[in-house]
Amino acid sequence: MKLGFIGTGKITDAVVRGFCTSAVAGVEIFVSPRNTGIANALVEAFPNVQKMTTNQAVVDAAEIVFVAVRPPVALAVLSELRFSSAQQVISFVPLLKQADLFAAVQPATRVGRAIPLPSVVYHNCPIPLFNISPQIAELFRYIGQPLLVNSEAELHAIWTLTGLISPYYHLLYELSKWTISHGVAAETAHQYVADLFQSLSHMAQQQQPIDFKKLAAHAATPNGMNEQAAKEITEKGAHQVYAAACDRLLTRF
Ligand SMILES: NC(=O)c1ccc[n+]([C@@H]2O[C@H](COP(=O)([O-])OP(=O)(O)OC[C@H]3O[C@@H](n4cnc5c(N)ncnc54)[C@H](OP(=O)(O)O)[C@@H]3O)[C@@H](O)[C@H]2O)c1
């Protein structure tokens, strides 16, 4: 399978590294020359990666083309390229709507959108997919957990959540800092906070269906620590702050 990447930045770096360290077989990868440093490093690290001299050379070499440039330049970059009807085009660009993407890559018609995150490097990342062929969904399975979504509106709501990565790490940072300030060794505090939240998410993932409210209620023993903290944090409006931030992020789409 021949994979091409237009835009060799952070997410292409992660996706290419994810594929090249996965069990996927028979994959050839063609990356565009920008960013030169990242493209060169990928070529050096993996024998099946080639840096092409132009974006068009990437498109010409690939059966599946991934679009990974920043939103403001995406349409201009695509408008300079000639695609073929046999190609599949998958965009990682949040603000490039399906209809505009479809129009920009004609005569290619198999066109979809995906949200990989840098954790694809560890082959452990949910990857929401919209309008994607079963072949591509299977390909993404090598670097994460494909999640098919039914509409662009759904995709945008889910994409909104990816704006909470930094706030999430800030929360973990604050909890770690508080733990250290109460005498716990920094290494122990960081490890425990990272592992605690990983373990709570893992527990939720095991439920069928997942019911966060039930998990919260189950943990809140009457008069226990969880009931006390949940009450205080809810009353102070922390959860509404997250919902309001998501509302504002969604308007970007
Ligand atoms: N990072 C993530 O976690 C993530 C997750 C999902 C989706 N996305 C989306 O994926 C896209 C790329 O994100 P990113 O984080 O990888 O951004 P990035 O690190 O800024 O990468 C974008 C790359 O595009 C290159 N570029 C600029 N103009 C180009 C052109 N005309 N032709 C070819 N390449 C060009 C840039 O090269 P120079 O460095 O030389 O300027 C840069 O390396 C964005 O739309 C982003 O929203 C990112």
Coordinates of C-alpha atoms and ligand atoms in Angstrom, one line a residue:
M1 CA 0.0 0.0 0.0
K2 CA 1.4 3.4 -1.0
L3 CA 0.6 6.2 1.5
G4 CA 1.3 9.9 0.8
F5 CA 1.4 12.8 3.3
I6 CA 0.9 16.4 2.3
G7 CA 2.4 18.4 5.2
T8 CA 5.1 16.7 7.2
G9 CA 4.5 18.3 10.6
K10 CA 3.8 17.0 14.1
I11 CA 0.8 14.8 13.2
T12 CA 2.4 13.3 10.1
D13 CA 5.5 12.6 12.2
A14 CA 3.4 10.7 14.7
V15 CA 1.2 8.8 12.2
V16 CA 4.3 7.8 10.1
R17 CA 6.2 6.6 13.2
G18 CA 3.0 4.8 14.3
F19 CA 2.7 2.9 11.0
C20 CA 6.5 2.2 10.7
T21 CA 6.6 0.7 14.2
S22 CA 3.4 -1.3 13.9
A23 CA 2.7 -4.7 12.5
V24 CA 1.4 -3.4 9.2
A25 CA 3.1 -5.0 6.2
G26 CA 3.9 -3.8 2.7
V27 CA 3.5 -0.1 3.3
E28 CA 5.5 2.5 1.3
I29 CA 5.3 6.0 2.6
F30 CA 5.9 9.3 0.7
V31 CA 6.2 12.5 2.6
S32 CA 6.2 16.1 1.3
P33 CA 9.4 18.1 1.7
R34 CA 8.0 20.5 4.4
N35 CA 8.9 20.4 7.2
T36 CA 12.4 19.4 5.9
G37 CA 13.8 18.5 9.3
I38 CA 10.9 16.2 10.2
A39 CA 10.9 14.6 6.7
N40 CA 14.6 14.0 6.8
A41 CA 14.4 12.4 10.3
L42 CA 11.6 10.1 9.1
V43 CA 13.6 9.0 6.0
E44 CA 16.6 8.4 8.3
A45 CA 14.6 6.4 10.8
F46 CA 12.6 4.2 8.4
P47 CA 13.7 2.5 5.1
N48 CA 10.1 2.5 3.7
V49 CA 9.8 6.4 3.9
Q50 CA 10.8 8.6 1.0
K51 CA 10.9 12.4 1.0
M52 CA 9.6 13.7 -2.3
T53 CA 10.6 17.0 -3.8
T54 CA 7.1 18.4 -4.3
N55 CA 3.6 17.9 -3.0
Q56 CA 2.6 16.8 -6.5
A57 CA 5.2 14.0 -6.5
V58 CA 3.7 12.8 -3.2
V59 CA 0.2 12.7 -4.8
D60 CA 1.5 11.0 -7.9
A61 CA 3.2 8.2 -5.9
A62 CA 0.4 7.5 -3.5
E63 CA -2.8 5.4 -3.5
I64 CA -4.0 7.0 -0.3
V65 CA -3.2 10.7 0.3
F66 CA -3.4 12.1 3.8
V67 CA -3.8 15.9 4.1
A68 CA -2.0 17.3 7.1
V69 CA -1.4 21.0 6.7
R70 CA -2.7 23.8 8.8
P71 CA -6.3 24.9 8.2
P72 CA -5.5 28.4 6.7
V73 CA -3.4 27.0 3.9
A74 CA -5.2 23.7 3.2
L75 CA -7.4 24.8 0.3
A76 CA -4.6 26.8 -1.4
V77 CA -2.2 23.8 -1.1
L78 CA -4.8 21.4 -2.5
S79 CA -5.8 23.7 -5.3
E80 CA -2.3 23.4 -6.8
L81 CA -2.5 19.6 -6.9
R82 CA -3.8 17.1 -9.5
F83 CA -5.4 14.0 -8.1
S84 CA -6.6 10.9 -9.9
S85 CA -10.0 9.2 -9.7
A86 CA -8.4 6.0 -8.2
Q87 CA -7.0 7.8 -5.2
Q88 CA -8.4 7.9 -1.7
V89 CA -7.9 11.2 0.1
I90 CA -8.1 11.5 3.9
S91 CA -7.9 14.9 5.6
F92 CA -6.7 15.5 9.2
V93 CA -7.6 19.2 8.9
P94 CA -10.3 20.2 11.4
L95 CA -11.7 23.2 9.6
L96 CA -11.8 21.8 6.1
K97 CA -15.3 20.6 5.5
Q98 CA -16.1 17.5 3.6
A99 CA -17.8 19.3 0.7
D100 CA -14.8 21.7 0.2
L101 CA -12.3 18.8 0.5
F102 CA -14.4 16.8 -2.0
A103 CA -14.4 19.7 -4.5
A104 CA -10.7 20.4 -4.1
V105 CA -9.5 16.9 -4.9
Q106 CA -11.7 16.0 -7.9
P107 CA -11.7 13.6 -9.8
A108 CA -10.9 11.6 -6.6
T109 CA -14.3 10.7 -5.1
R110 CA -13.3 8.5 -2.2
V111 CA -12.7 11.3 0.3
G112 CA -13.0 11.3 4.1
R113 CA -11.8 12.9 7.3
A114 CA -9.9 11.4 10.3
I115 CA -8.7 12.7 13.7
P116 CA -5.5 10.9 14.7
L117 CA -3.7 12.4 17.7
P118 CA 0.1 12.1 18.6
S119 CA -0.6 9.0 20.8
V120 CA -0.8 7.0 17.5
V121 CA 3.0 6.7 18.0
Y122 CA 2.1 4.2 20.8
H123 CA -0.6 2.6 18.7
N124 CA -3.1 3.6 21.4
C125 CA -5.3 6.4 20.2
P126 CA -9.0 6.6 19.4
I127 CA -9.3 7.6 15.7
P128 CA -12.6 9.1 14.8
L129 CA -13.3 8.5 11.1
F130 CA -15.9 10.0 8.8
N131 CA -16.8 8.7 5.3
I132 CA -13.8 6.3 5.3
S133 CA -13.6 3.0 3.4
P134 CA -13.3 -0.3 5.4
Q135 CA -9.8 -0.6 3.9
I136 CA -8.7 2.7 5.6
A137 CA -10.4 1.9 8.8
E138 CA -8.5 -1.4 8.9
L139 CA -5.3 0.5 8.2
F140 CA -5.9 2.8 11.1
R141 CA -6.4 -0.2 13.4
Y142 CA -2.6 -0.7 13.3
I143 CA -2.1 2.6 15.1
G144 CA -5.2 3.0 17.2
Q145 CA -8.8 2.3 17.7
P146 CA -10.9 3.4 14.7
L147 CA -14.3 5.0 15.7
L148 CA -16.7 5.4 12.8
V149 CA -18.9 8.5 13.1
N150 CA -22.1 9.0 11.1
S151 CA -22.1 12.7 10.2
E152 CA -20.0 15.7 9.9
A153 CA -21.8 17.3 12.8
E154 CA -20.9 14.3 15.0
L155 CA -17.3 14.6 13.8
H156 CA -17.1 18.3 14.7
A157 CA -18.5 17.7 18.2
I158 CA -15.9 14.9 18.8
W159 CA -13.2 17.1 17.3
T160 CA -14.1 19.8 19.9
L161 CA -13.1 17.4 22.7
T162 CA -9.5 17.3 21.3
G163 CA -9.3 20.9 22.5
L164 CA -9.4 19.6 26.1
I165 CA -6.0 17.9 25.9
S166 CA -4.1 20.8 27.3
P167 CA -6.7 21.5 30.0
Y168 CA -6.7 17.9 31.0
Y169 CA -2.9 17.9 31.4
H170 CA -3.2 21.1 33.4
L171 CA -5.6 19.4 35.7
L172 CA -3.2 16.5 36.2
Y173 CA -0.4 19.0 36.7
E174 CA -2.3 20.9 39.4
L175 CA -3.2 17.6 41.2
S176 CA 0.4 16.5 41.0
K177 CA 1.6 19.9 42.3
W178 CA -0.8 19.7 45.2
T179 CA 0.4 16.2 46.1
I180 CA 4.0 17.2 46.1
S181 CA 3.2 20.3 48.3
H182 CA 2.0 17.7 50.9
G183 CA 5.3 16.0 51.1
V184 CA 5.1 13.3 48.4
A185 CA 8.2 12.8 46.2
A186 CA 7.7 14.4 42.8
E187 CA 8.4 11.2 40.9
T188 CA 5.8 9.3 43.0
A189 CA 3.2 12.1 42.6
H190 CA 3.6 12.3 38.8
Q191 CA 3.5 8.5 38.4
Y192 CA 0.5 8.1 40.7
V193 CA -1.6 10.8 39.0
A194 CA -0.8 9.5 35.5
D195 CA -1.6 5.9 36.5
L196 CA -4.7 6.8 38.5
F197 CA -6.5 8.5 35.6
Q198 CA -5.3 5.9 33.1
S199 CA -6.7 3.2 35.4
L200 CA -10.1 5.0 35.8
S201 CA -10.5 5.4 32.1
H202 CA -9.5 1.7 31.6
M203 CA -12.2 0.8 34.1
A204 CA -14.8 2.8 32.1
Q205 CA -13.7 1.2 28.8
Q206 CA -14.5 -2.2 30.3
Q207 CA -18.2 -1.3 30.8
Q208 CA -20.8 -2.2 28.1
P209 CA -22.4 0.3 27.6
I210 CA -20.1 2.9 29.2
D211 CA -22.1 4.8 31.8
F212 CA -20.0 7.6 33.4
K213 CA -22.8 8.7 35.7
K214 CA -23.2 5.2 37.1
L215 CA -19.4 5.0 37.7
A216 CA -19.5 8.4 39.5
A217 CA -22.4 7.3 41.6
H218 CA -20.8 4.0 42.4
A219 CA -17.6 5.7 43.6
A220 CA -19.5 8.2 45.8
T221 CA -20.0 6.3 49.0
P222 CA -22.4 8.2 51.3
N223 CA -20.4 10.5 53.6
G224 CA -17.2 9.3 51.8
M225 CA -14.4 11.4 50.3
N226 CA -15.7 11.1 46.7
E227 CA -19.2 12.2 47.6
Q228 CA -17.8 15.3 49.5
A229 CA -15.4 16.3 46.7
A230 CA -18.0 15.7 43.9
K231 CA -20.5 17.9 45.7
E232 CA -18.0 20.7 46.3
I233 CA -16.6 20.7 42.8
T234 CA -20.1 20.5 41.1
E235 CA -21.5 23.3 43.3
K236 CA -18.5 25.5 42.4
G237 CA -19.5 25.1 38.7
A238 CA -16.3 23.3 37.4
H239 CA -18.2 21.1 35.1
Q240 CA -20.2 23.9 33.5
V241 CA -16.9 25.6 32.8
Y242 CA -15.9 22.6 30.6
A243 CA -19.2 22.6 28.8
A244 CA -19.1 26.3 28.2
A245 CA -15.5 26.0 26.8
C246 CA -16.6 23.2 24.5
D247 CA -19.6 25.3 23.3
R248 CA -17.2 28.1 22.3
L249 CA -14.8 25.7 20.6
L250 CA -17.5 24.1 18.6
T251 CA -18.4 27.5 17.0
R252 CA -15.0 27.4 15.2
F253 CA -16.4 24.6 13.0
Ligands
LIG1 N1 -1.0 17.8 16.0 C1 -2.2 17.2 16.2 O1 -2.3 16.5 17.3 C2 -3.3 17.1 15.2 C3 -4.3 16.2 15.4 C4 -5.3 16.1 14.5 C5 -5.3 16.9 13.4 N2 -4.4 17.9 13.3 C6 -4.4 18.7 12.1 O2 -3.4 18.3 11.2 C7 -2.9 19.4 10.5 C8 -1.4 19.5 10.7 O3 -1.2 19.6 12.1 P1 0.3 19.6 12.7 O4 0.1 19.6 14.2 O5 1.1 18.5 12.1 O6 0.8 21.0 12.3 P2 2.3 21.4 11.9 O7 3.2 20.7 12.8 O8 2.3 22.9 11.9 O9 2.5 20.8 10.5 C9 2.0 21.4 9.3 C10 3.1 21.2 8.3 O10 2.6 21.7 7.1 C11 3.8 22.1 6.4 N3 3.4 23.0 5.3 C12 3.1 24.3 5.3 N4 2.8 24.7 4.0 C13 2.9 23.6 3.2 C14 2.8 23.4 1.9 N5 2.5 24.4 1.0 N6 3.0 22.2 1.4 C15 3.4 21.2 2.2 N7 3.5 21.3 3.5 C16 3.3 22.5 4.0 C17 4.6 22.9 7.4 O11 5.9 23.0 7.0 P3 6.9 24.1 7.7 O12 7.2 23.5 9.1 O13 8.1 24.1 6.8 O14 6.2 25.4 7.7 C18 4.4 22.0 8.7 O15 5.4 21.1 8.8 C19 -3.6 20.6 11.0 O16 -4.7 21.0 10.2 C20 -4.1 20.2 12.4 O17 -5.2 20.9 12.9 C21 -3.3 17.9 14.1

